[in-house]
Short mmCIF file of C-alpha atoms and ligand atoms in Angstrom, two decimals:
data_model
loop_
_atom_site.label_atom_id
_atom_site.label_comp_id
_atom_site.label_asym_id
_atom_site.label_seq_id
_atom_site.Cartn_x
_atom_site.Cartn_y
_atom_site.Cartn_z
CA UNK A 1 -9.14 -25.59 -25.89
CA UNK A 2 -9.33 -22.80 -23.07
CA UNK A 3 -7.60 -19.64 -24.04
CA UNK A 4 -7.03 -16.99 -22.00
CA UNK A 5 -6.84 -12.99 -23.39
CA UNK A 6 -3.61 -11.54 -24.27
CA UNK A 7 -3.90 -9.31 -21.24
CA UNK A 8 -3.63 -12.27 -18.80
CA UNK A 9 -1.18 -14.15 -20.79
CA UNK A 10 0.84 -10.54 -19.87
CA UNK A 11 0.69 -10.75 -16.58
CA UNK A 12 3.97 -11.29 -14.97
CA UNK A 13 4.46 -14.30 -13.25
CA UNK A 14 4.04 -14.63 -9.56
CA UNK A 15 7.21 -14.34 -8.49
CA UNK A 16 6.24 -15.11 -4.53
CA UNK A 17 4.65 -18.72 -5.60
CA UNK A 18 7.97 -20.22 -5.92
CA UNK A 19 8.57 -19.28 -2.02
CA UNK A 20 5.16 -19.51 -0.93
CA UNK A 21 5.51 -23.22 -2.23
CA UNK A 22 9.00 -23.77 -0.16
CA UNK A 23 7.43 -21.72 2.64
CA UNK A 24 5.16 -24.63 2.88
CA UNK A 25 7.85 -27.68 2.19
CA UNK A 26 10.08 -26.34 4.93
CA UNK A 27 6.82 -26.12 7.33
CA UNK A 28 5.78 -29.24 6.15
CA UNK A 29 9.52 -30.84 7.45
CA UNK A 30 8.28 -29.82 10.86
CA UNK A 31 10.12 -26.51 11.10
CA UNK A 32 8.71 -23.55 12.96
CA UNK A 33 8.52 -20.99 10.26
CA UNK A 34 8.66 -17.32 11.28
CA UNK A 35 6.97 -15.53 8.82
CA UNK A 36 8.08 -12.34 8.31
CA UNK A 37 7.03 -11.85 4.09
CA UNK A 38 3.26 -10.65 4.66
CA UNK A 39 2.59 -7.03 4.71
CA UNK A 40 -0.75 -7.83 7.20
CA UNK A 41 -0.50 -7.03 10.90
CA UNK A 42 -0.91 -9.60 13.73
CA UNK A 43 -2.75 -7.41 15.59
CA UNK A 44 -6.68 -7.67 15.97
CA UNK A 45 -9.00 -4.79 14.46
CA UNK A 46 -10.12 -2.26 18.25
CA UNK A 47 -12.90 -3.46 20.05
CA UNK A 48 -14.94 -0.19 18.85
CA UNK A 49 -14.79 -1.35 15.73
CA UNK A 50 -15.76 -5.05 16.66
CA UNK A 51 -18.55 -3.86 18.53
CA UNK A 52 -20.17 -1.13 15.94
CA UNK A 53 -20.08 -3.66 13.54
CA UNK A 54 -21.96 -6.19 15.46
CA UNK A 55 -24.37 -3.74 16.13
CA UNK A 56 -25.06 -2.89 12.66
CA UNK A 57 -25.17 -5.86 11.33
CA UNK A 58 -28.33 -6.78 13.07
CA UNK A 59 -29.58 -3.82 11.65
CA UNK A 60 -32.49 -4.85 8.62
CA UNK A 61 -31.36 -1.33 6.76
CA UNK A 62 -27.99 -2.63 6.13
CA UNK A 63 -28.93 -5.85 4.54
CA UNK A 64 -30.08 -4.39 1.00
CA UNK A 65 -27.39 -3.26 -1.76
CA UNK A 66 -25.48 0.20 -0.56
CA UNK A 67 -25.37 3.12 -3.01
CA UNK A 68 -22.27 2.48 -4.84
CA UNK A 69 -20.79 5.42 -4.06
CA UNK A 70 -21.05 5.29 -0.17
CA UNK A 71 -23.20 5.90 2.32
CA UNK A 72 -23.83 9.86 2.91
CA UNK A 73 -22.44 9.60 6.37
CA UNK A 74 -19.31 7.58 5.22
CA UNK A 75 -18.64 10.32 3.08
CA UNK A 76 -19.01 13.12 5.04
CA UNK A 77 -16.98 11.01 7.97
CA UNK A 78 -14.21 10.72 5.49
CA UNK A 79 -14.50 14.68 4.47
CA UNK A 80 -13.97 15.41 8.28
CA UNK A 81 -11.44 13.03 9.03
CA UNK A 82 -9.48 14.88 6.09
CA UNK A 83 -10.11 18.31 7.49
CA UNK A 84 -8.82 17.33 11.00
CA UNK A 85 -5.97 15.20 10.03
CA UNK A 86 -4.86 17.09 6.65
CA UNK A 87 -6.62 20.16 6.68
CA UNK A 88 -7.87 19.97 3.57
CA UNK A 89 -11.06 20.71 2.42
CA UNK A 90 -13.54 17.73 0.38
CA UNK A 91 -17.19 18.05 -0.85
CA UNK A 92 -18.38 14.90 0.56
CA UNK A 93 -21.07 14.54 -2.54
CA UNK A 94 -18.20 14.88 -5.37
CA UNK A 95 -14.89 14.33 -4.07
CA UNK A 96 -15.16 11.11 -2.00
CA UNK A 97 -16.13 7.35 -2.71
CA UNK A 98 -15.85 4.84 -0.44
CA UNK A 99 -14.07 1.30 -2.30
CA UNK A 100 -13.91 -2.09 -1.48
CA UNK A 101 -10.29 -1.73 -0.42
CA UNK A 102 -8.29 0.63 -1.86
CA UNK A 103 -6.34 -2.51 -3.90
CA UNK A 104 -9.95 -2.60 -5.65
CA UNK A 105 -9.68 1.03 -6.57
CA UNK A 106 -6.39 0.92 -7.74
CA UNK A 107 -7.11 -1.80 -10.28
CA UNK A 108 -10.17 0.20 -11.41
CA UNK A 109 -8.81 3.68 -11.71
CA UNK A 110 -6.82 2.58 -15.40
CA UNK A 111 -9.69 1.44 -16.46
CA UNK A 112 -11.12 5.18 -16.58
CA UNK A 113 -7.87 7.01 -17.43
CA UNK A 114 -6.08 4.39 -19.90
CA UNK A 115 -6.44 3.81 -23.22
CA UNK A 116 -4.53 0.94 -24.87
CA UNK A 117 -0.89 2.28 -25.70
CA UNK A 118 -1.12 4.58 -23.41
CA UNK A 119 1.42 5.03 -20.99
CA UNK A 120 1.46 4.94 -17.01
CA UNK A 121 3.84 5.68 -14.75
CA UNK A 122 4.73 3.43 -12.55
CA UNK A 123 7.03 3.33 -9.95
CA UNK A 124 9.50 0.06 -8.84
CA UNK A 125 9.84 -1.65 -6.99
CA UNK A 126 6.30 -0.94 -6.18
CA UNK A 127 3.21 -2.20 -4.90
CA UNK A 128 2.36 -5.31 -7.81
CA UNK A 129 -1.03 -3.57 -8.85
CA UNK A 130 0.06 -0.12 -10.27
CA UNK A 131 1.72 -2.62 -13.45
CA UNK A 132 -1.16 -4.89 -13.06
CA UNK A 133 -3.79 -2.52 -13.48
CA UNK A 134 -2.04 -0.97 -16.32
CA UNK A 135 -1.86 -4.51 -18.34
CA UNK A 136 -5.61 -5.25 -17.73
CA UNK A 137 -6.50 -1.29 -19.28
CA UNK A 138 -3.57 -2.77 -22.46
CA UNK A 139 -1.40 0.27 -21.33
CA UNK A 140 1.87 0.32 -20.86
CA UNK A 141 4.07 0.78 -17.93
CA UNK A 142 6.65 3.16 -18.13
CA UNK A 143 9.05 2.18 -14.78
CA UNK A 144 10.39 5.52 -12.32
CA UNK A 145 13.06 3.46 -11.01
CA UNK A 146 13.48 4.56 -6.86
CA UNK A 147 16.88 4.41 -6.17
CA UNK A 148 18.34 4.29 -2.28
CA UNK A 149 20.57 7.60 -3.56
CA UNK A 150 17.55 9.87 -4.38
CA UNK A 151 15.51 8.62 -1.07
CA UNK A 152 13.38 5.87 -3.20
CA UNK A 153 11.41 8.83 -4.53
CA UNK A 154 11.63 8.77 -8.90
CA UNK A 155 13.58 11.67 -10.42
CA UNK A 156 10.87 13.26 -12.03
CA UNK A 157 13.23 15.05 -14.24
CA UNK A 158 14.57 11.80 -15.56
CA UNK A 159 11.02 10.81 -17.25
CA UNK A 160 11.54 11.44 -21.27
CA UNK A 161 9.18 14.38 -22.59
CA UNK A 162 7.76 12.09 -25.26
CA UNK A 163 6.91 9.89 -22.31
CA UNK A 164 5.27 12.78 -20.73
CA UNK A 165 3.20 13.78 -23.39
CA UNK A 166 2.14 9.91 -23.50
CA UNK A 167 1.12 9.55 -20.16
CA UNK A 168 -2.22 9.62 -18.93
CA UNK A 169 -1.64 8.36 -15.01
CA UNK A 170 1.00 8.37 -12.79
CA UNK A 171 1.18 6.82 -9.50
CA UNK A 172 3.06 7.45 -6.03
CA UNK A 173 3.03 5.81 -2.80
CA UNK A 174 4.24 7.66 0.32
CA UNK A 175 5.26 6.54 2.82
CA UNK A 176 6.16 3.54 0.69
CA UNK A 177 5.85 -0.42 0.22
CA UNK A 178 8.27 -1.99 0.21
CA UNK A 179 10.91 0.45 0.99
CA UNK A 180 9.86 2.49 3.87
CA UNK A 181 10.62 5.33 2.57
CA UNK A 182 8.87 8.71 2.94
CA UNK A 183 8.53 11.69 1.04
CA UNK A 184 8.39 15.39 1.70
CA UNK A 185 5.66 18.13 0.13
CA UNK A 186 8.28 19.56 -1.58
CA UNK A 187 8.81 16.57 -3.93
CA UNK A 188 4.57 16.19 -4.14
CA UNK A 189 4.55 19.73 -5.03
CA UNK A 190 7.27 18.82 -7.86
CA UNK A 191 5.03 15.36 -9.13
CA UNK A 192 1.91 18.14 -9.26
CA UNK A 193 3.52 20.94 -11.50
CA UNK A 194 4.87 17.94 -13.70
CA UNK A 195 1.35 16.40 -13.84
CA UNK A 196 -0.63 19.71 -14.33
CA UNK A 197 1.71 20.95 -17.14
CA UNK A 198 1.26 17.01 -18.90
CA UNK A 199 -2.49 16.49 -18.14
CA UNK A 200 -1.53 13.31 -15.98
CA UNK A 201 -3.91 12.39 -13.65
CA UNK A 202 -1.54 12.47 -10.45
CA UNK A 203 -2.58 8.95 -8.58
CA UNK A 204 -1.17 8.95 -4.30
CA UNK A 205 -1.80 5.27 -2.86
CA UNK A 206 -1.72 6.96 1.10
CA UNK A 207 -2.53 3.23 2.57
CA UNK A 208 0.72 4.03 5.33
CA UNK A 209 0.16 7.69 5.95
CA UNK A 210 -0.81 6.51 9.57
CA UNK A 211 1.57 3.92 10.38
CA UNK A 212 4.60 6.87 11.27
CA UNK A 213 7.04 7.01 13.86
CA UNK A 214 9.35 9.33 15.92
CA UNK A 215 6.55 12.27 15.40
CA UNK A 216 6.89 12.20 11.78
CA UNK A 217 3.81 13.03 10.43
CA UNK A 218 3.20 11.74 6.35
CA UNK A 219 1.60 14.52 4.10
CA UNK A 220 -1.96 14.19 2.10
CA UNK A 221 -0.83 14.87 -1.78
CA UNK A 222 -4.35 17.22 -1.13
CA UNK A 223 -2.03 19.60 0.29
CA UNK A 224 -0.05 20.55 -2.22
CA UNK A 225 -1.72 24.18 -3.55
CA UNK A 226 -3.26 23.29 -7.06
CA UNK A 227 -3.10 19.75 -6.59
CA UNK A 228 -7.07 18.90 -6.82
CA UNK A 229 -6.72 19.94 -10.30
CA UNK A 230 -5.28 16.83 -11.05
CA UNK A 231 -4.87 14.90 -8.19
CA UNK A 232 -6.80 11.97 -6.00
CA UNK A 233 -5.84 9.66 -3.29
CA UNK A 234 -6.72 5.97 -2.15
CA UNK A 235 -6.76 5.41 1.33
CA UNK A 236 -7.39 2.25 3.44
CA UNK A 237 -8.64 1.56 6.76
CA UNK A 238 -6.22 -1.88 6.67
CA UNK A 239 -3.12 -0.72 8.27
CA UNK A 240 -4.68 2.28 9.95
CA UNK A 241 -6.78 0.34 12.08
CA UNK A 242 -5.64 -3.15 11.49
CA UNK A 243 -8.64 -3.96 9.40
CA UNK A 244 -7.18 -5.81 6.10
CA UNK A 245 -9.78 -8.34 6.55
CA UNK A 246 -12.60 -6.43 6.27
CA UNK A 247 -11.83 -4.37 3.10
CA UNK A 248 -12.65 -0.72 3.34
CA UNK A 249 -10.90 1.88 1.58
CA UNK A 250 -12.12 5.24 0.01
CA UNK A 251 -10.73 7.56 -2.87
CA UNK A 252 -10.72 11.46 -2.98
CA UNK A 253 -9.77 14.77 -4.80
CA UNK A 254 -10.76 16.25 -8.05
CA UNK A 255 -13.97 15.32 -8.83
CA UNK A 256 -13.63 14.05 -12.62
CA UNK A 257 -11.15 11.56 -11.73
CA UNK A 258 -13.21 10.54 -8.66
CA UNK A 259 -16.17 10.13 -10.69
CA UNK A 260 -14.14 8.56 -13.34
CA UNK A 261 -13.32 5.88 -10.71
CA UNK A 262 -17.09 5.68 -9.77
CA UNK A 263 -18.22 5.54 -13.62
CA UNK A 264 -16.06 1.93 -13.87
CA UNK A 265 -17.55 0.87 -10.40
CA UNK A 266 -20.77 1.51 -10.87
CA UNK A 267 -21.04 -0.89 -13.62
CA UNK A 268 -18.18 -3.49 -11.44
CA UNK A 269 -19.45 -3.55 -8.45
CA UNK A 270 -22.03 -2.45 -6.07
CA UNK A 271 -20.88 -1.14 -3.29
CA UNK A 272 -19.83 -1.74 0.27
CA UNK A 273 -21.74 -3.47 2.94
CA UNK A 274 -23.12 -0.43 4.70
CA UNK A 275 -22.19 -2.04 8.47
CA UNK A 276 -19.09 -2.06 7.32
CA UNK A 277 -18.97 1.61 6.33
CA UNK A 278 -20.57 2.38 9.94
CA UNK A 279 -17.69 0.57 11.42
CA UNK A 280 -15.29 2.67 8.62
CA UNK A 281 -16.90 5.78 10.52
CA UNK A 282 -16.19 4.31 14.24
CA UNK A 283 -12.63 3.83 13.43
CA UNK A 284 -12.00 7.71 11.60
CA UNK A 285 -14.17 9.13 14.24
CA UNK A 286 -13.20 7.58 17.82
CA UNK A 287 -10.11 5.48 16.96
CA UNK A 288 -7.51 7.86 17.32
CA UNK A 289 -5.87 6.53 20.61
CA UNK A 290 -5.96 2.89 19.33
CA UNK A 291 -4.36 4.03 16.20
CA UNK A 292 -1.67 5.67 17.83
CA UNK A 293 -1.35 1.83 20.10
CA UNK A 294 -1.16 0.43 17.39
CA UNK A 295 1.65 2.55 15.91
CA UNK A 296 3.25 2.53 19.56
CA UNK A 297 3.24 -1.85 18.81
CA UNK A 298 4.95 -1.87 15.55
CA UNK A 299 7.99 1.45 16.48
CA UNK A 300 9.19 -1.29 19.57
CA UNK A 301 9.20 -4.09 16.75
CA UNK A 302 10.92 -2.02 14.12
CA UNK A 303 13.67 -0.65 17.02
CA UNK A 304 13.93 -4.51 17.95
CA UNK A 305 14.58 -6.33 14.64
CA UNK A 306 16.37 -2.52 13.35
CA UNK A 307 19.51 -2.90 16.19
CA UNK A 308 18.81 -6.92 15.92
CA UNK A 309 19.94 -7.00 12.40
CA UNK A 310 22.47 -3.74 12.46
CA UNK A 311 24.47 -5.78 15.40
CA UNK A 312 25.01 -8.98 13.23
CA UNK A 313 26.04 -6.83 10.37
CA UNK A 314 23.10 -6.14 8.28
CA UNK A 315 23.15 -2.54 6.45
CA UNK A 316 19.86 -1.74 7.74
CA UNK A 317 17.90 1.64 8.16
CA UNK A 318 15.35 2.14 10.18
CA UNK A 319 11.93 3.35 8.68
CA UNK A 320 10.08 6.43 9.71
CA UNK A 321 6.70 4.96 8.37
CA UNK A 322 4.82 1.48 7.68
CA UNK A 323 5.97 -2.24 8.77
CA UNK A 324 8.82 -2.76 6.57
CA UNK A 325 12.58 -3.04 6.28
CA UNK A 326 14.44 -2.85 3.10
CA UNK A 327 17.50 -3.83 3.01
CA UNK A 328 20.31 -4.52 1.09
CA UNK A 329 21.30 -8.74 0.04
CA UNK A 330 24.63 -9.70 1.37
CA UNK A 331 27.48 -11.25 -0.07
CA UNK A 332 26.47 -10.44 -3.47
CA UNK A 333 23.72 -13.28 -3.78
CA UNK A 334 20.80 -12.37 -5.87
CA UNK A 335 17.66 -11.44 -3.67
CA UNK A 336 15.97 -15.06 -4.55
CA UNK A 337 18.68 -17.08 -3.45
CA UNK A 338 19.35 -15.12 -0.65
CA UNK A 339 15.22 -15.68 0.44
CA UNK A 340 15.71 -19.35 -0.15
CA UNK A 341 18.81 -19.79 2.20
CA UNK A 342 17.25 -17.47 4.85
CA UNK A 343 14.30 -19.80 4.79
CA UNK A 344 16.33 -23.27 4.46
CA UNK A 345 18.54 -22.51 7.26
CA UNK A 346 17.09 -20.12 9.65
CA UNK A 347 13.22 -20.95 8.60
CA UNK A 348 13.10 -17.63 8.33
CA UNK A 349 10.34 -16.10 5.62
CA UNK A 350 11.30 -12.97 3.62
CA UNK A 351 10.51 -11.11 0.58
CA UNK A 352 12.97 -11.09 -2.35
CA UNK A 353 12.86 -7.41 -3.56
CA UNK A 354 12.74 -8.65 -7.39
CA UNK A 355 9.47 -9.27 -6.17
CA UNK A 356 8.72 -5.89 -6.62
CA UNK A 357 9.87 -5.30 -9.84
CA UNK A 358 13.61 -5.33 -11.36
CA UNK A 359 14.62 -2.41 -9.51
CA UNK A 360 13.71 -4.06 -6.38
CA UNK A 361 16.80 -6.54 -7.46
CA UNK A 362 19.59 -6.34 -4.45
CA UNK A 363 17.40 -6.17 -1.58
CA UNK A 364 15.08 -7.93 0.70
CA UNK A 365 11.71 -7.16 2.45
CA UNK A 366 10.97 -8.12 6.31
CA UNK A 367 7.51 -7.46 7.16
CA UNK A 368 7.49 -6.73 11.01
CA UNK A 369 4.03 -7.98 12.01
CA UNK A 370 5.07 -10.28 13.98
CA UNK A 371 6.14 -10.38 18.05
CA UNK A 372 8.87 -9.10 19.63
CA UNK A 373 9.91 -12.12 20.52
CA UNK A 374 9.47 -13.74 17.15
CA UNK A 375 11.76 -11.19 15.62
CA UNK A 376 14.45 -11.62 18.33
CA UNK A 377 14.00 -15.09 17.46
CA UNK A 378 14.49 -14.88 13.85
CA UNK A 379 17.22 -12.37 13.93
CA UNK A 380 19.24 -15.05 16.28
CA UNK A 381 18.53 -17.89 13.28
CA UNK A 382 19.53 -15.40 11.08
CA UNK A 383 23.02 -14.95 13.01
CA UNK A 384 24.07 -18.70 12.66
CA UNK A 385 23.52 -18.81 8.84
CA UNK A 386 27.42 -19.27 7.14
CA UNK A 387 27.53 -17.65 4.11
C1 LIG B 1 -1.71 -2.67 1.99
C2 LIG B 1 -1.60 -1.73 0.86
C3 LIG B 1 -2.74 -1.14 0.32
C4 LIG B 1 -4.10 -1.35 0.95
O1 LIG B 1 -4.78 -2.37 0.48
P1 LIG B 1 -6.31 -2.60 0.87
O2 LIG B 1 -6.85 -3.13 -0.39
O3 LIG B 1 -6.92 -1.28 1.24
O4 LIG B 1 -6.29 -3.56 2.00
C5 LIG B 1 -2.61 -0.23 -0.71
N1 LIG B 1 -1.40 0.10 -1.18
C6 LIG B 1 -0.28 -0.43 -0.68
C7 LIG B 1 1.02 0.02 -1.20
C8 LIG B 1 -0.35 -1.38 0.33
O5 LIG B 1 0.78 -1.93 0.80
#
């Protein structure tokens, strides 16, 4: 008989199946299903991009295996880009890798830190991987709950000290999935005094930092003074540029937890097709403008499906950063049956917050990355539903 390891048999289930399986049913009835559950834009990657890539990949050179740690120039493209758009300083040679992703990273980076028993901290509802990688090193999660009344940021203060002097990683995410939230330097500076007077290696998943609206502008953990003592950060081209297809991400800060990283890749994987990297240095270097378009898209979406929902009664408010809503269930129904009706009787596709974790319990996640005119669509299905 086949038997797995205990650390799959931990995994939680997969709590989106269930939908993903009536997603299907209700399609397969003949209804046109707006889909608004998938945290992946609509939009196509720039034609820059498109075109560098095409270029490159004619290119012999970039047919071999790439140096696992990225190519010289990705490196150094990603130590300006940080410079420009942070203003913080990187040695290209010891504080940046590039990854296949930054999900890829994140699933690697307890491999280096984690010991089993040990304890991460993990935020929720969150991202699924932070837990995920945590199982797969045998740690253990301990949950910062993010709660609507302290801006979905954790209360640091809140974490037990002999949790503290367990923990050997903990990870934030700002501006946040699924809430939308974002945070201020004041709170990083907080999450960096607790982590340098623990010995926590201080994790920032900054995959939304470009996706902002109304001129707010997200901050780079790497700001924080002291905070490449014991701090890194994942990035990702995928919402950025609208590249989640092509998986291209990079990690940076203090160079023992960067080469940590590396040390598990290294023997994992071998690194990123190199015309992909050029393309990764098209899009930080010349992109700019189209990431700003692309930002300019997704604010009219959020406005439209923001005062859509708010006008039928929806207790909605309206992100300064990434593609999401999250908002609170109605009339009491738990956020899975409230998912299933929306999709029954509006064919309408949502995300039930439980999703995220037990703390996500209460609310649902829309995903705008769809049309205008799809939203307006589903907020009018949405309307008719009698609860
Ligand atoms: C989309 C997303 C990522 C990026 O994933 P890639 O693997 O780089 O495509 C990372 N963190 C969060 C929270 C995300 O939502």
């Amino acid at each position: 008989m086949i038997k797995y390891s205990k650390r799959i048999d931990k995994i939680p289930p997969y709590l989106f199946a269930d939908l993903d399986k009536k997603r299907q049913e209700v399609a397969a009835r003949g209804v046109d299903v707006i889909n608004l559950s998938v945290g992946d834009p609509d939009l196509p990657t720039p034609k820059k991009i498109i075109e560098v890539m095409k270029r490159e990949i004619d290119n012999p050179a970039n047919h071999q295996y790439p140096s696992y740690e990225g190519m010289p120039a990705f490196r150094e493209a990603v130590s300006e880009w940080y410079k420009r758009r942070f203003n913080v300083d990187l040695d290209s040679d010891r504080e940046v890798i590039s990854l296949i992703g930054s999900k890829e990273g994140i699933a690697h980076i307890y491999l280096a830190f984690v010991q089993p028993g040990d304890i991460s901290l993990v935020p929720s509802p969150a991202y699924p991987v932070y837990n995920i990688g945590t199982i797969l090193a045998d740690g253990t999660s301990h949950v910062m709950p993010l709660l609507r009344k302290n801006g979905f940021m954790p209360d640091l203060d809140a974490i037990p000290q002999e949790v503290l002097s367990k923990a050997k990683i903990m990870m934030l995410n700002y501006p946040n999935n699924p809430t939308g939230a974002v945070t201020s330097i004041e709170f990083m500076r907080k999450a960096v005094q607790l982590a340098r007077k623990h010995d926590i290696v201080l994790c920032h998943d900054c995959a939304y930092s470009e996706l902002t609206y109304d001129g707010y502008v997200a901050p780079s953990i790497l700001q924080v003074e002291g905070a490449k003592d014991i701090a890194a950060e994942f990035h990702s081209l995928s919402k950025t540029f609208c590249m989640t297809g092509w998986r291209v991400g990079f990690f940076v800060g203090n160079r023992q937890i960067v080469e940590g990283l590396a040390k598990v890749k290294t023997n994992v994987d071998s690194g990123l097709f190199q015309a992909i990297q050029h393309a990764g240095i098209a899009a930080m270097n010349e992109c700019d403008e189209e990431s700003a378009e692309i930002c300019e898209v997704f604010s009219e979406r959020r406005d439209i499906i923001v005062k859509g929902l708010t006008d039928i009664g929806y207790d909605v408010s309206s992100p300064k950063a990434s593609f999401y809503l999250w908002t609170p269930v109605p009339h009491g129904l738990k956020s899975i049956e409230f998912c299933k009706r929306l999709l029954e009787e509006a064919g309408v596709a949502v995300t039930p917050g439980v999703g995220f974790g037990a703390e996500g319990e209460g609310y649902f996640r829309i995903a705008f990355t769809r049309s205008k005119e799809r939203l307006e669509e589903a907020v009018d299905r949405i309307s008719k539903i009698k609860f």
